[in-house]
Coordinates of C-alpha atoms in Angstrom, one line a residue:
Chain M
X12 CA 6.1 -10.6 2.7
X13 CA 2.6 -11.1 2.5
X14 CA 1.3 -7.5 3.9
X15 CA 4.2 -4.4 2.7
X16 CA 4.8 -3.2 6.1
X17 CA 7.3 -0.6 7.2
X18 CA 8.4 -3.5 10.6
X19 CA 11.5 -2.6 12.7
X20 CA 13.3 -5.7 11.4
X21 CA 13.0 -4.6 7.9
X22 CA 13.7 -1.2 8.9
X23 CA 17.3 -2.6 11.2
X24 CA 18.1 -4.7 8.1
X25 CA 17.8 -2.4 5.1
X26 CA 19.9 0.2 7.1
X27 CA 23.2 1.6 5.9
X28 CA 26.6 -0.3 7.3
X29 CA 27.7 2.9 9.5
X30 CA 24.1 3.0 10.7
X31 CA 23.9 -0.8 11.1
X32 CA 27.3 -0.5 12.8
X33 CA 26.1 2.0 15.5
X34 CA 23.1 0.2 16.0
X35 CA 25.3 -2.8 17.4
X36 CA 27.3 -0.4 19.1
X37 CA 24.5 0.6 21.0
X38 CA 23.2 -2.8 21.3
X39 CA 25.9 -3.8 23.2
X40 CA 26.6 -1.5 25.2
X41 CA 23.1 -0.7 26.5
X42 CA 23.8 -4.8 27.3
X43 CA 27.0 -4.2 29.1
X44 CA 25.8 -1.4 31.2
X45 CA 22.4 -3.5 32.1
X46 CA 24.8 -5.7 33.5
X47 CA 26.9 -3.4 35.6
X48 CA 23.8 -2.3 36.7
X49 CA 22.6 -5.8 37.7
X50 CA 26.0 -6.0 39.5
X51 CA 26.6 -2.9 41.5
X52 CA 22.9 -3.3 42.6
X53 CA 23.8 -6.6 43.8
X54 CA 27.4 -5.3 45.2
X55 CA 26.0 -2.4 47.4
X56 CA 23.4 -3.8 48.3
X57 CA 25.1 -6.7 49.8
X58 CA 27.6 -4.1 51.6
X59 CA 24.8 -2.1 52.6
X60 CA 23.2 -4.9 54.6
X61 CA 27.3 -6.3 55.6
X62 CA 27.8 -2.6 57.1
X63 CA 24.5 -2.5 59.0
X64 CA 25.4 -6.0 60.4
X65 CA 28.8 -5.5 61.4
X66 CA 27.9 -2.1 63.2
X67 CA 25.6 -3.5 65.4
X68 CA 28.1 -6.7 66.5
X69 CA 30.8 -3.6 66.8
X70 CA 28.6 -1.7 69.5
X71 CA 26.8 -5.1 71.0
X72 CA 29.8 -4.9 73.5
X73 CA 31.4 -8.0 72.3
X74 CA 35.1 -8.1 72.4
X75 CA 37.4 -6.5 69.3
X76 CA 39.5 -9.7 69.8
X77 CA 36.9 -11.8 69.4
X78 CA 35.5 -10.1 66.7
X79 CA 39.1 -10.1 65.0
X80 CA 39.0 -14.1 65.5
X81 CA 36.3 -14.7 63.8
X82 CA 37.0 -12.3 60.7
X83 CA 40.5 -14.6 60.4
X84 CA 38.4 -17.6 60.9
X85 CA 36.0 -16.7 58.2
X86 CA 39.1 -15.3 55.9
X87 CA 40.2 -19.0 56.4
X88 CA 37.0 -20.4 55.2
X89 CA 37.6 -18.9 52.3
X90 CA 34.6 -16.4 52.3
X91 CA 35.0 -12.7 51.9
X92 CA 35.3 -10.2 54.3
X93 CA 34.8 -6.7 52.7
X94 CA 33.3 -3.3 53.8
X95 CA 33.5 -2.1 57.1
X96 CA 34.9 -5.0 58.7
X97 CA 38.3 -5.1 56.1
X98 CA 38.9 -1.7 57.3
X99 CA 38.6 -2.6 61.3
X100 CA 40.6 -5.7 60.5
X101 CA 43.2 -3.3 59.1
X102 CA 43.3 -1.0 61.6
X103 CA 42.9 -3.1 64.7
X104 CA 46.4 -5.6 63.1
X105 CA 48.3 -2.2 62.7
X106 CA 47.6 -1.3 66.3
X107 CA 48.2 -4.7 67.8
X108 CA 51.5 -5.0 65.7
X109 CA 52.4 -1.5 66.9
X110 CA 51.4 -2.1 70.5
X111 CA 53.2 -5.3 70.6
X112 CA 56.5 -3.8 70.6
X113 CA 57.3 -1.9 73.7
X114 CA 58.5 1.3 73.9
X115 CA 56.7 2.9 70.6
X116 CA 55.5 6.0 71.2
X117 CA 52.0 6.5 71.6
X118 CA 51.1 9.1 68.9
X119 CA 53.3 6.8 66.6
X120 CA 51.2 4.0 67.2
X121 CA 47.8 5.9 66.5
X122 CA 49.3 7.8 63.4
X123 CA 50.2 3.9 62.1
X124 CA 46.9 2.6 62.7
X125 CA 45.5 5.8 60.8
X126 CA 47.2 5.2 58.1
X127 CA 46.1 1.9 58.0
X128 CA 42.7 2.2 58.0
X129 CA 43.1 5.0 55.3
X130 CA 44.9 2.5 52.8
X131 CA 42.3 0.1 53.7
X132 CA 39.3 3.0 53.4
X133 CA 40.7 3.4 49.8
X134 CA 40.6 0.0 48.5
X135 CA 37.3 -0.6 49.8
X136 CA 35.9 2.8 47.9
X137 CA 38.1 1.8 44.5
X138 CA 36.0 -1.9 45.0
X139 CA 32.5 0.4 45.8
X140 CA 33.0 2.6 42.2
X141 CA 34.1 -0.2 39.9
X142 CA 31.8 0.1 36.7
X143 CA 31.0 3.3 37.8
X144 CA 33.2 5.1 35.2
X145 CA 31.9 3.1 32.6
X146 CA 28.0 3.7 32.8
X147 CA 29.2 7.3 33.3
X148 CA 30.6 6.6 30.1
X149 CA 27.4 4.6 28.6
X150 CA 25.1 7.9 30.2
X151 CA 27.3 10.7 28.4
X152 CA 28.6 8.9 24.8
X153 CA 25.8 6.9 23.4
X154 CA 23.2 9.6 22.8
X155 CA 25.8 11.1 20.8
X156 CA 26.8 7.9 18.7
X157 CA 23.0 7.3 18.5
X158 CA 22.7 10.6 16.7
X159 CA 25.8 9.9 14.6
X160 CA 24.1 7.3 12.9
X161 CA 21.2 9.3 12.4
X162 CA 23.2 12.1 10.6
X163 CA 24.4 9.7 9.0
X164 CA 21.0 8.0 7.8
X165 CA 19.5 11.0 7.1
X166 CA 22.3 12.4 5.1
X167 CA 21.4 9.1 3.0
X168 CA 18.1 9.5 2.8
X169 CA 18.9 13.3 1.4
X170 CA 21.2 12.0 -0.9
X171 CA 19.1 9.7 -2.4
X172 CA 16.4 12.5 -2.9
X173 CA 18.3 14.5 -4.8
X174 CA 18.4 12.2 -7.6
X175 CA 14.2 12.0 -7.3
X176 CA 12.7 14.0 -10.0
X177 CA 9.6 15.0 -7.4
X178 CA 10.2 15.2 -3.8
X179 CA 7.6 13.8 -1.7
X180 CA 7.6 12.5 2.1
X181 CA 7.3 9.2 1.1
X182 CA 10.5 8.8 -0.8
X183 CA 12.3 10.5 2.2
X184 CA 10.0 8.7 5.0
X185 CA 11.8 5.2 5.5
X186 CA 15.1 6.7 5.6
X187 CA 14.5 9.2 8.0
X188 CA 12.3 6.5 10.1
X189 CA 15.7 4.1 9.9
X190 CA 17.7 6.5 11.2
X191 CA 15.8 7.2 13.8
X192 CA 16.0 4.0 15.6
X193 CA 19.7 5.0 16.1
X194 CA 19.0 7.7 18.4
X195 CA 16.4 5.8 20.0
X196 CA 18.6 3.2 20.9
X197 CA 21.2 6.0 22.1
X198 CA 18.5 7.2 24.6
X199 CA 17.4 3.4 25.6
X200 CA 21.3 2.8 26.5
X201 CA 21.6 6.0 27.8
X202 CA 18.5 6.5 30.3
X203 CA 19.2 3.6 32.3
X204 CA 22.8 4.4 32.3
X205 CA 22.3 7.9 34.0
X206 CA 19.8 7.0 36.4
X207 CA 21.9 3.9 37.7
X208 CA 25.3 6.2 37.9
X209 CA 23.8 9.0 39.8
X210 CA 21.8 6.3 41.8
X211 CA 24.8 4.4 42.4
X212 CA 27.4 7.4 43.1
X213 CA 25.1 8.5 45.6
X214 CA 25.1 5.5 47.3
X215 CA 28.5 5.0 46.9
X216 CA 29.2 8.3 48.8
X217 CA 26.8 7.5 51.1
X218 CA 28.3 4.2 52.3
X219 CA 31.9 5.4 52.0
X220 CA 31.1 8.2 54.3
X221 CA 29.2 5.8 56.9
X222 CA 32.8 3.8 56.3
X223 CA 34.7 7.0 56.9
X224 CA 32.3 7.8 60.1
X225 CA 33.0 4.4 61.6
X226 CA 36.7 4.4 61.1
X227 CA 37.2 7.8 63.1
X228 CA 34.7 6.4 65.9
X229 CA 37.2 3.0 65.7
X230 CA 40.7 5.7 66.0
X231 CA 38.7 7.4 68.8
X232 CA 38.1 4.0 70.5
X233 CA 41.7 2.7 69.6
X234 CA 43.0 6.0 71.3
X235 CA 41.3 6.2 74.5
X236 CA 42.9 2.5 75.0
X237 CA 46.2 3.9 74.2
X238 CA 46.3 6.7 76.3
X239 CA 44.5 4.8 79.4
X240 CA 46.4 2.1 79.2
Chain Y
X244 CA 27.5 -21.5 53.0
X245 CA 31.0 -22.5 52.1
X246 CA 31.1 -21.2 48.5
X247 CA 34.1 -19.6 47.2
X248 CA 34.7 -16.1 46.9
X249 CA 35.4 -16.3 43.0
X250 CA 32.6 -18.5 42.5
X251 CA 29.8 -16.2 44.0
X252 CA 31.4 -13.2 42.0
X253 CA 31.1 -15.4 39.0
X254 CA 27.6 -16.1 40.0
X255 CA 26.7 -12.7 40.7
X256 CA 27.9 -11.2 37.1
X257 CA 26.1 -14.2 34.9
X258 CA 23.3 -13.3 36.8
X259 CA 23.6 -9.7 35.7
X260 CA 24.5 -10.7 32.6
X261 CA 21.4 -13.3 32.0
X262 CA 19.1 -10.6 33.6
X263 CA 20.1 -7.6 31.2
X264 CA 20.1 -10.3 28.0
X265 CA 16.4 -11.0 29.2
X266 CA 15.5 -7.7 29.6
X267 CA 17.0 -6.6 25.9
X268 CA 15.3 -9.3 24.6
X269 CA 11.9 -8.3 26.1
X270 CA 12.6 -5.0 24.4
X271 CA 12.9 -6.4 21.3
X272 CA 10.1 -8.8 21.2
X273 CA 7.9 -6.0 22.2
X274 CA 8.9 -3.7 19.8
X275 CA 9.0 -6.0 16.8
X276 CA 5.5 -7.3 17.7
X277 CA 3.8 -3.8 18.9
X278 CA 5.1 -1.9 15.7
X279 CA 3.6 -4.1 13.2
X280 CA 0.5 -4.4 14.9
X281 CA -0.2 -1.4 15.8
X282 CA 1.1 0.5 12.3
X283 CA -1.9 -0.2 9.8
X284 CA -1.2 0.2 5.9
X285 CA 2.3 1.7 5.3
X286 CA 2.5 0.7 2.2
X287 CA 5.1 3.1 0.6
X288 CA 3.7 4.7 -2.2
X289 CA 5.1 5.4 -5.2
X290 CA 5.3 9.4 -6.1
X291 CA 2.5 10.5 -8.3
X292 CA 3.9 11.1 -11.5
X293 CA 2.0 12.4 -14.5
X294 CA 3.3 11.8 -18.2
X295 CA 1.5 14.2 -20.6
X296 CA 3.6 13.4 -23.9
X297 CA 0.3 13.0 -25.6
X298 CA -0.4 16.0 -27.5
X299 CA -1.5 14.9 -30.5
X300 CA -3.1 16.4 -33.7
X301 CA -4.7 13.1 -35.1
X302 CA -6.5 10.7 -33.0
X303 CA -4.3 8.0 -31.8
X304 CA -4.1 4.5 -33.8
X305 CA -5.5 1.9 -31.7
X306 CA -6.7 1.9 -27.6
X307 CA -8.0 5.6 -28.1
X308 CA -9.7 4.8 -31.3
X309 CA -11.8 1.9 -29.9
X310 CA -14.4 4.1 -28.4
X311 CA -14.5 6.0 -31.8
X312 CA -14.6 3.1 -33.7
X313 CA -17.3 1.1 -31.9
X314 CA -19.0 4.4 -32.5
X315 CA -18.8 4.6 -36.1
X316 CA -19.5 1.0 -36.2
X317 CA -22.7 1.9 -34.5
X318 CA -23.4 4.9 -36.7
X319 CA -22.9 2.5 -40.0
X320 CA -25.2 -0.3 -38.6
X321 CA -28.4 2.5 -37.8
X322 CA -27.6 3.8 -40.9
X323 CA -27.5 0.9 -42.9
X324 CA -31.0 -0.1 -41.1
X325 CA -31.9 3.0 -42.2
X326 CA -31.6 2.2 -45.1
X327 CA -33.2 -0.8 -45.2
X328 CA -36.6 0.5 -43.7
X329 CA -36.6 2.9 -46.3
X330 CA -37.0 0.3 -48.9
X331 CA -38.9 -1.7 -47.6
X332 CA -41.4 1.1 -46.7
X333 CA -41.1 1.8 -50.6
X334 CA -41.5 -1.6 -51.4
X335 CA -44.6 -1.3 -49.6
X336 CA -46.3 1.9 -50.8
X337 CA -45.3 0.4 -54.5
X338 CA -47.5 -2.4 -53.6
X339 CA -50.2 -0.6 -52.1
X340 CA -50.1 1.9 -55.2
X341 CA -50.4 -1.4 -57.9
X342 CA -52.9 -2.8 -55.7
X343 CA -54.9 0.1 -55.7
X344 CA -54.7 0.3 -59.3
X345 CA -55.7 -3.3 -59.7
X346 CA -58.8 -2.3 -58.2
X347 CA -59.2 0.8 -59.8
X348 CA -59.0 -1.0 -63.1
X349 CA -61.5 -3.4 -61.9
X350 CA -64.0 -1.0 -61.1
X351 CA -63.6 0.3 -64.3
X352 CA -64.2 -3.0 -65.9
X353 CA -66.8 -3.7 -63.4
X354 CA -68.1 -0.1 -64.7
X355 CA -67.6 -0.8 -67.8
X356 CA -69.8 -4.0 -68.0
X357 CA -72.5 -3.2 -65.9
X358 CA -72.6 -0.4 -68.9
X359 CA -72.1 -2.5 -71.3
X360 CA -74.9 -4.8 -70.1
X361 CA -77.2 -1.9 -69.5
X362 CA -76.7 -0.9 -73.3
X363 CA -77.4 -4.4 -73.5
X364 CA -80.4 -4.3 -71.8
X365 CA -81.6 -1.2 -73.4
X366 CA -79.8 -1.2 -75.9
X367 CA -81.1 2.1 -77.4
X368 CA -81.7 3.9 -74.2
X369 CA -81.6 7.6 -74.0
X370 CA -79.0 9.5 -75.0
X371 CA -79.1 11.6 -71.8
X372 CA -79.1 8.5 -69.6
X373 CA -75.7 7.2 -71.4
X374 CA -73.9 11.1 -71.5
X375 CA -74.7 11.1 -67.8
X376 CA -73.3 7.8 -67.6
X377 CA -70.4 8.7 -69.4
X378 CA -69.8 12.1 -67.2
X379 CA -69.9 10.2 -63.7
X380 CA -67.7 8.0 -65.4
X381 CA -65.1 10.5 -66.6
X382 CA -65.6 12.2 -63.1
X383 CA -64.7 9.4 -61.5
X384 CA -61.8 8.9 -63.8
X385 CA -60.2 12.3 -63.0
X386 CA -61.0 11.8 -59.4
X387 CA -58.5 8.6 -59.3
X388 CA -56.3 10.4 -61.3
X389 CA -56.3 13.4 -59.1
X390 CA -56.2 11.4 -56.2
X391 CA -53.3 9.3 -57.6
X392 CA -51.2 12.3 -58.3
X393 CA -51.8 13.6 -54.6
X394 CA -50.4 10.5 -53.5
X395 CA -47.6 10.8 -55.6
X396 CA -47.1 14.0 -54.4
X397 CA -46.9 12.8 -51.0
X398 CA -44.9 10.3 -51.8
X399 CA -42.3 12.4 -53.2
X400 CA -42.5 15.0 -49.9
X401 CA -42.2 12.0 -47.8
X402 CA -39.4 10.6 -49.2
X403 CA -37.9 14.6 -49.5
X404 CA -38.4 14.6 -45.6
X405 CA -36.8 11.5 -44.9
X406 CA -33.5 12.3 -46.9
X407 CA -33.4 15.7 -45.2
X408 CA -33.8 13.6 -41.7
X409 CA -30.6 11.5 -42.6
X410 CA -28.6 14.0 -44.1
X411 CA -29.2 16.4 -41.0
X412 CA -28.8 12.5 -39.0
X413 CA -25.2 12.2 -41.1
X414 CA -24.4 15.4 -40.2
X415 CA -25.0 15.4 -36.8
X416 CA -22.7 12.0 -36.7
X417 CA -20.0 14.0 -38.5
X418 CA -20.4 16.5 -35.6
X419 CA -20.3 14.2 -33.0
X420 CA -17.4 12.6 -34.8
X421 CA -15.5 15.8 -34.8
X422 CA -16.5 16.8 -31.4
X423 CA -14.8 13.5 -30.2
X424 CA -11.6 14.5 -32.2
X425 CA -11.5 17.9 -30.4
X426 CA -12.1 16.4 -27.2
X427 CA -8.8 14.1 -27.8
X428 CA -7.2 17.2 -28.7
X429 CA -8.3 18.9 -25.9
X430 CA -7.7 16.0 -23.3
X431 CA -4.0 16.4 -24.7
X432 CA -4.1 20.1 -23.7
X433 CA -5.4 19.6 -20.5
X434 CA -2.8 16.6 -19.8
X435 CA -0.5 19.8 -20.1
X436 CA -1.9 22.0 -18.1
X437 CA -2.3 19.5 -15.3
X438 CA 1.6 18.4 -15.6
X439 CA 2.4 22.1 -15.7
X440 CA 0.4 22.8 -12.4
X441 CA 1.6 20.1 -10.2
X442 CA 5.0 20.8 -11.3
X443 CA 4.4 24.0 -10.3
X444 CA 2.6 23.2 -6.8
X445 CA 3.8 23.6 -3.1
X446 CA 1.0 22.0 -1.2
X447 CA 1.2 23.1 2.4
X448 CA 1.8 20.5 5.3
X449 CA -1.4 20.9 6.4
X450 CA -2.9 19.2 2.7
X451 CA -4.3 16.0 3.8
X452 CA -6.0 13.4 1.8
X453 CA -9.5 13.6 0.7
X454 CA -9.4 18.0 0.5
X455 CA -10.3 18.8 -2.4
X456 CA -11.0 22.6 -3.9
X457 CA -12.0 23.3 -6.9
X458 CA -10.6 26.7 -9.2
X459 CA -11.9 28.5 -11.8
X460 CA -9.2 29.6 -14.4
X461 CA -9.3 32.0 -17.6
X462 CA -6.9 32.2 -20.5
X463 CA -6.7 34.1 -23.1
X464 CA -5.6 32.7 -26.8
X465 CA -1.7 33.4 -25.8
X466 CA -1.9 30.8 -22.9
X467 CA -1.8 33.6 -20.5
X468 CA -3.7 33.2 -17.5
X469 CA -5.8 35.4 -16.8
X470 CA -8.3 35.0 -14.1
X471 CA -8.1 32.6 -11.1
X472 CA -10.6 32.1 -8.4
X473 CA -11.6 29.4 -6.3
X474 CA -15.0 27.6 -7.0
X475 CA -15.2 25.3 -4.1
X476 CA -12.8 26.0 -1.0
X477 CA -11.2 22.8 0.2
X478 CA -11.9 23.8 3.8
X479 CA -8.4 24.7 4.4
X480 CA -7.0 28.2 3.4
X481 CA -3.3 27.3 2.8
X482 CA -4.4 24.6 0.5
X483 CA -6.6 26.4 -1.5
X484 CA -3.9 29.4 -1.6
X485 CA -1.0 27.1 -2.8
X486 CA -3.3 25.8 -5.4
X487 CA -3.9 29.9 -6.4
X488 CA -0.3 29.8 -6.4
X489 CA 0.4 27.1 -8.5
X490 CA -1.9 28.6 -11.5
X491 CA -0.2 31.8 -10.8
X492 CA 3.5 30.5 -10.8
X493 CA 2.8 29.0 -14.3
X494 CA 1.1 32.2 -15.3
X495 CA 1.5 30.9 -19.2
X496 CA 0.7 27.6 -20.5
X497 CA 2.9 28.3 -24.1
X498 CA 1.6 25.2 -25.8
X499 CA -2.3 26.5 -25.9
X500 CA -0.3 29.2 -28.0
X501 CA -0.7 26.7 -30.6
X502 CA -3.9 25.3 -30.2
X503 CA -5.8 28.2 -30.5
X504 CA -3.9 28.9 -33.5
X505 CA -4.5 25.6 -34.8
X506 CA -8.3 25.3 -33.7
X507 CA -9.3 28.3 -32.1
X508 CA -13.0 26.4 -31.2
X509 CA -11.6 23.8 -29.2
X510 CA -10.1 26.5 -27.4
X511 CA -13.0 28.3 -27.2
X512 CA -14.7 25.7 -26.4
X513 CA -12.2 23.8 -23.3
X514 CA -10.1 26.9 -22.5
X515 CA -11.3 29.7 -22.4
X516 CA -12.9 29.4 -19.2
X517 CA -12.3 26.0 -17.3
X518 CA -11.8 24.3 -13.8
X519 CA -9.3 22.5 -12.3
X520 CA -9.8 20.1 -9.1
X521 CA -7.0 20.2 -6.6
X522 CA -7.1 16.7 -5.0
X523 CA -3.3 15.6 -3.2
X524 CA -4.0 11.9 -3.9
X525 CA -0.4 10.7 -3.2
X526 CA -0.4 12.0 0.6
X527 CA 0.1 9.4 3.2
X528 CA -2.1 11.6 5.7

């Protein structure tokens, strides 16, 4: 080294294993969550523009057959259909299967479709919180292994004092400052973590109650026809 | 668009993935380049340590005794010139002194003739004439011999003076000489002291490089401290306190025991009253 300088690198390197091992620890996950934060943006996002769509072809008047027709014909194309429109699909097969067969009773046939669109409701909010568990995870844990591996550093650093005839800061200074970086990183994994879970959860409740809105409207819609017809 | 479902959910994570790898290393480079920028010199210094092992009676054999050495050296060579003026400033007076015999002879033969051709000349002159002759003559002959003695005399205080001047020159080497050994002695002693009082020290967090108080410490013959007061103030009352407490913590420096036993002037002379600069040169601040 041609200047003696305390630099990060030196400071990663010359670290104890268990610190060294946290360190990576951290590293990764921090990685990990970025990406499940890269993701779910992407994900409800995308579901928060497919919802807004499909609500206003639902209330342009067209017809619920037609609109069924083209969800098959897309399913056929072999492009998703998710959100909103998986749980109409669900609920409007139910009630044409039920109404098919004549003689079911009409509160039967509602109560089926219901339950349909409930089954359907909860896959689609199990698909809206995937990853969501684990940068709750990243948010609550890595602080604490962060400071594990300062404890641990420092501990070190003490140790090795003890053996030092005359205690000054500077003996003590780079261990401490090594440790450090553990908690550091903690916080840097951590941070984002939190802010993208409660972001996310948020908006997850947010869209599974616009979901949960839309499906009673749908019963209401499916029920009128029922009982008119 | 006629991509597959699987695909685009492919797509979508390594997009995630490449954007949170990009991002980390971002972090990275920024922190590995910003931290050594932006921390100046932390070179990490070695703990001040202070071996005093060096009390010693004698003065030591070689790299202490160069000084001393060169000195005596010195001393020899101005003495030895000394010396050498001395003779030759005899060498010279003896010449002067047979040179103005010489000519003090060869008045007196010059004398002597012009008498001698005066009795020539007249050859029976008066009796008075040659009597007063012969009285300035022996006149002038005690006057050289008077004024030879006085020289001598002189002479012989001159040279007196110049022996006392390079015995009390000798002496006055011999003093320094010995001073020098005390003040070996003495720089052992104070190598003590200072090992004693840092060992003894809590500096405060608020020391910071470049204070710098000065104290004033007494001792008595036992080692016991005495008397400490503070000379200079460092500007900061916490420093200047722990230093009071350091000198107070020690309270007896048992190896001066022995010195003032051993030499009770050196003591006198470096202990009795002396001052002590606290300076915390191995801070980082």
């Amino acid at each position: 080294m041609p200047e003696q300088q305390l630099s990060l690198l030196s400071l990663v390197i010359g670290a104890s294993i268990p610190v060294q091992l946290v360190m990576f620890i951290l590293l990764i996950a921090s990685m990990v969550s970025w990406l499940m934060i890269g993701q779910r943006w992407w994900y409800l996002r995308q579901m928060g523009i497919g919802f807004r769509a499909f609500e206003t072809t639902f209330w342009s008047g067209v017809d619920l057959n037609e609109l069924f027709r083209d969800g098959s014909q897309r399913l056929n194309d072999n492009e998703s259909v998710e959100g909103v429109e998986s749980v109409f699909r669900s609920g409007f097969r139910e009630f044409n299967r039920l109404t098919k067969n004549e003689g079911t009773d009409r509160d039967a046939v509602m109560e089926g479709t219901e339950r349909a669109m409930r089954v359907a409701l909860s896959r689609e909010e199990e698909k809206l919180n995937i990853h969501l568990p684990f940068l709750a995870s990243v948010a609550s844990v890595s602080p604490y292994i962060g400071l594990f591996g300062t404890v641990w550093g420092i501990m070190q650093s003490f140790r090795g004092l003890a053996t030092m005839q005359q205690a000054t800061l500077a003996v003590v200074a780079p261990g401490i400052s090594e440790a450090l970086i553990a908690t550091a990183m903690g916080l840097f994994a951590a941070i984002p973590a939190v802010l993208a879970y409660n972001r996310f959860s948020a908006d997850v409740d947010a869209l599974y109650g616009r979901y949960d809105t839309f499906a009673d409207e749908f019963t209401s819609i499916l029920h009128r026809r029922v009982h008119s017809g | 668009m006629r991509i597959s479902k699987n695909l685009k959910k492919f797509a979508v994570y390594s997009l995630a993935g490449l954007f949170s790898l990009a991002l980390h290393g971002f972090a990275i480079f920024l922190l590995l380049h910003g931290w050594t920028d932006k921390s100046p010199d932390h070179k990490p210094r070695r703990p001040h340590f202070i071996q005093a092992t060096l009390i010693q009676m004698k003065p030591a054999a070689k790299a202490q005794n160069k000084q001393a050495a060169r000195k005596k050296a010195a001393a020899a060579k101005k003495r030895a010139e000394q010396q050498r003026q001395q003779k030759a400033r005899k060498k010279k007076e003896a010449q002067r002194k047979k040179a103005e015999r010489k000519k003090a002879d060869q008045k007196k033969a010059r004398a002597e003739k012009t008498r001698r051709d005066k009795a020539l000349k007249k050859k029976q002159a008066a009796d008075k004439a040659r009597k007063a002759a012969e009285h300035k003559q022996q006149a002038e002959r005690e006057k050289q011999a008077k004024e030879v003695q006085r020289q001598e005399q002189q002479e012989e205080l001159q040279r007196q003076a110049r022996a006392q001047a390079l015995a009390s020159a000798l002496d006055s080497e011999d003093e320094f000489l010995a001073d020098e050994q005390s003040m070996q002695l003495a720089q052992g002693y104070s190598d003590y002291i200072q090992q004693r009082i840092i060992a003894n020290w809590n500096r405060p967090l608020s020391a910071r490089r470049g204070m710098e108080a000065i104290l004033s410490i007494q001792l008595v013959p036992t080692g016991q401290v005495v008397g400490v007061s503070v000379i200079q103030s460092s500007g900061n009352e916490a420093f200047d306190l722990s230093a009071q407490q350091a000198v107070k913590k020690v309270g007896r420096f048992d190896k001066l025991q022995e010195l003032s036993r051993q030499s009770p002037a050196v003591f006198e002379q470096n202990f009795r009253q002396f001052r002590l600069v606290f300076r915390p040169e191995d801070l980082r601040l």
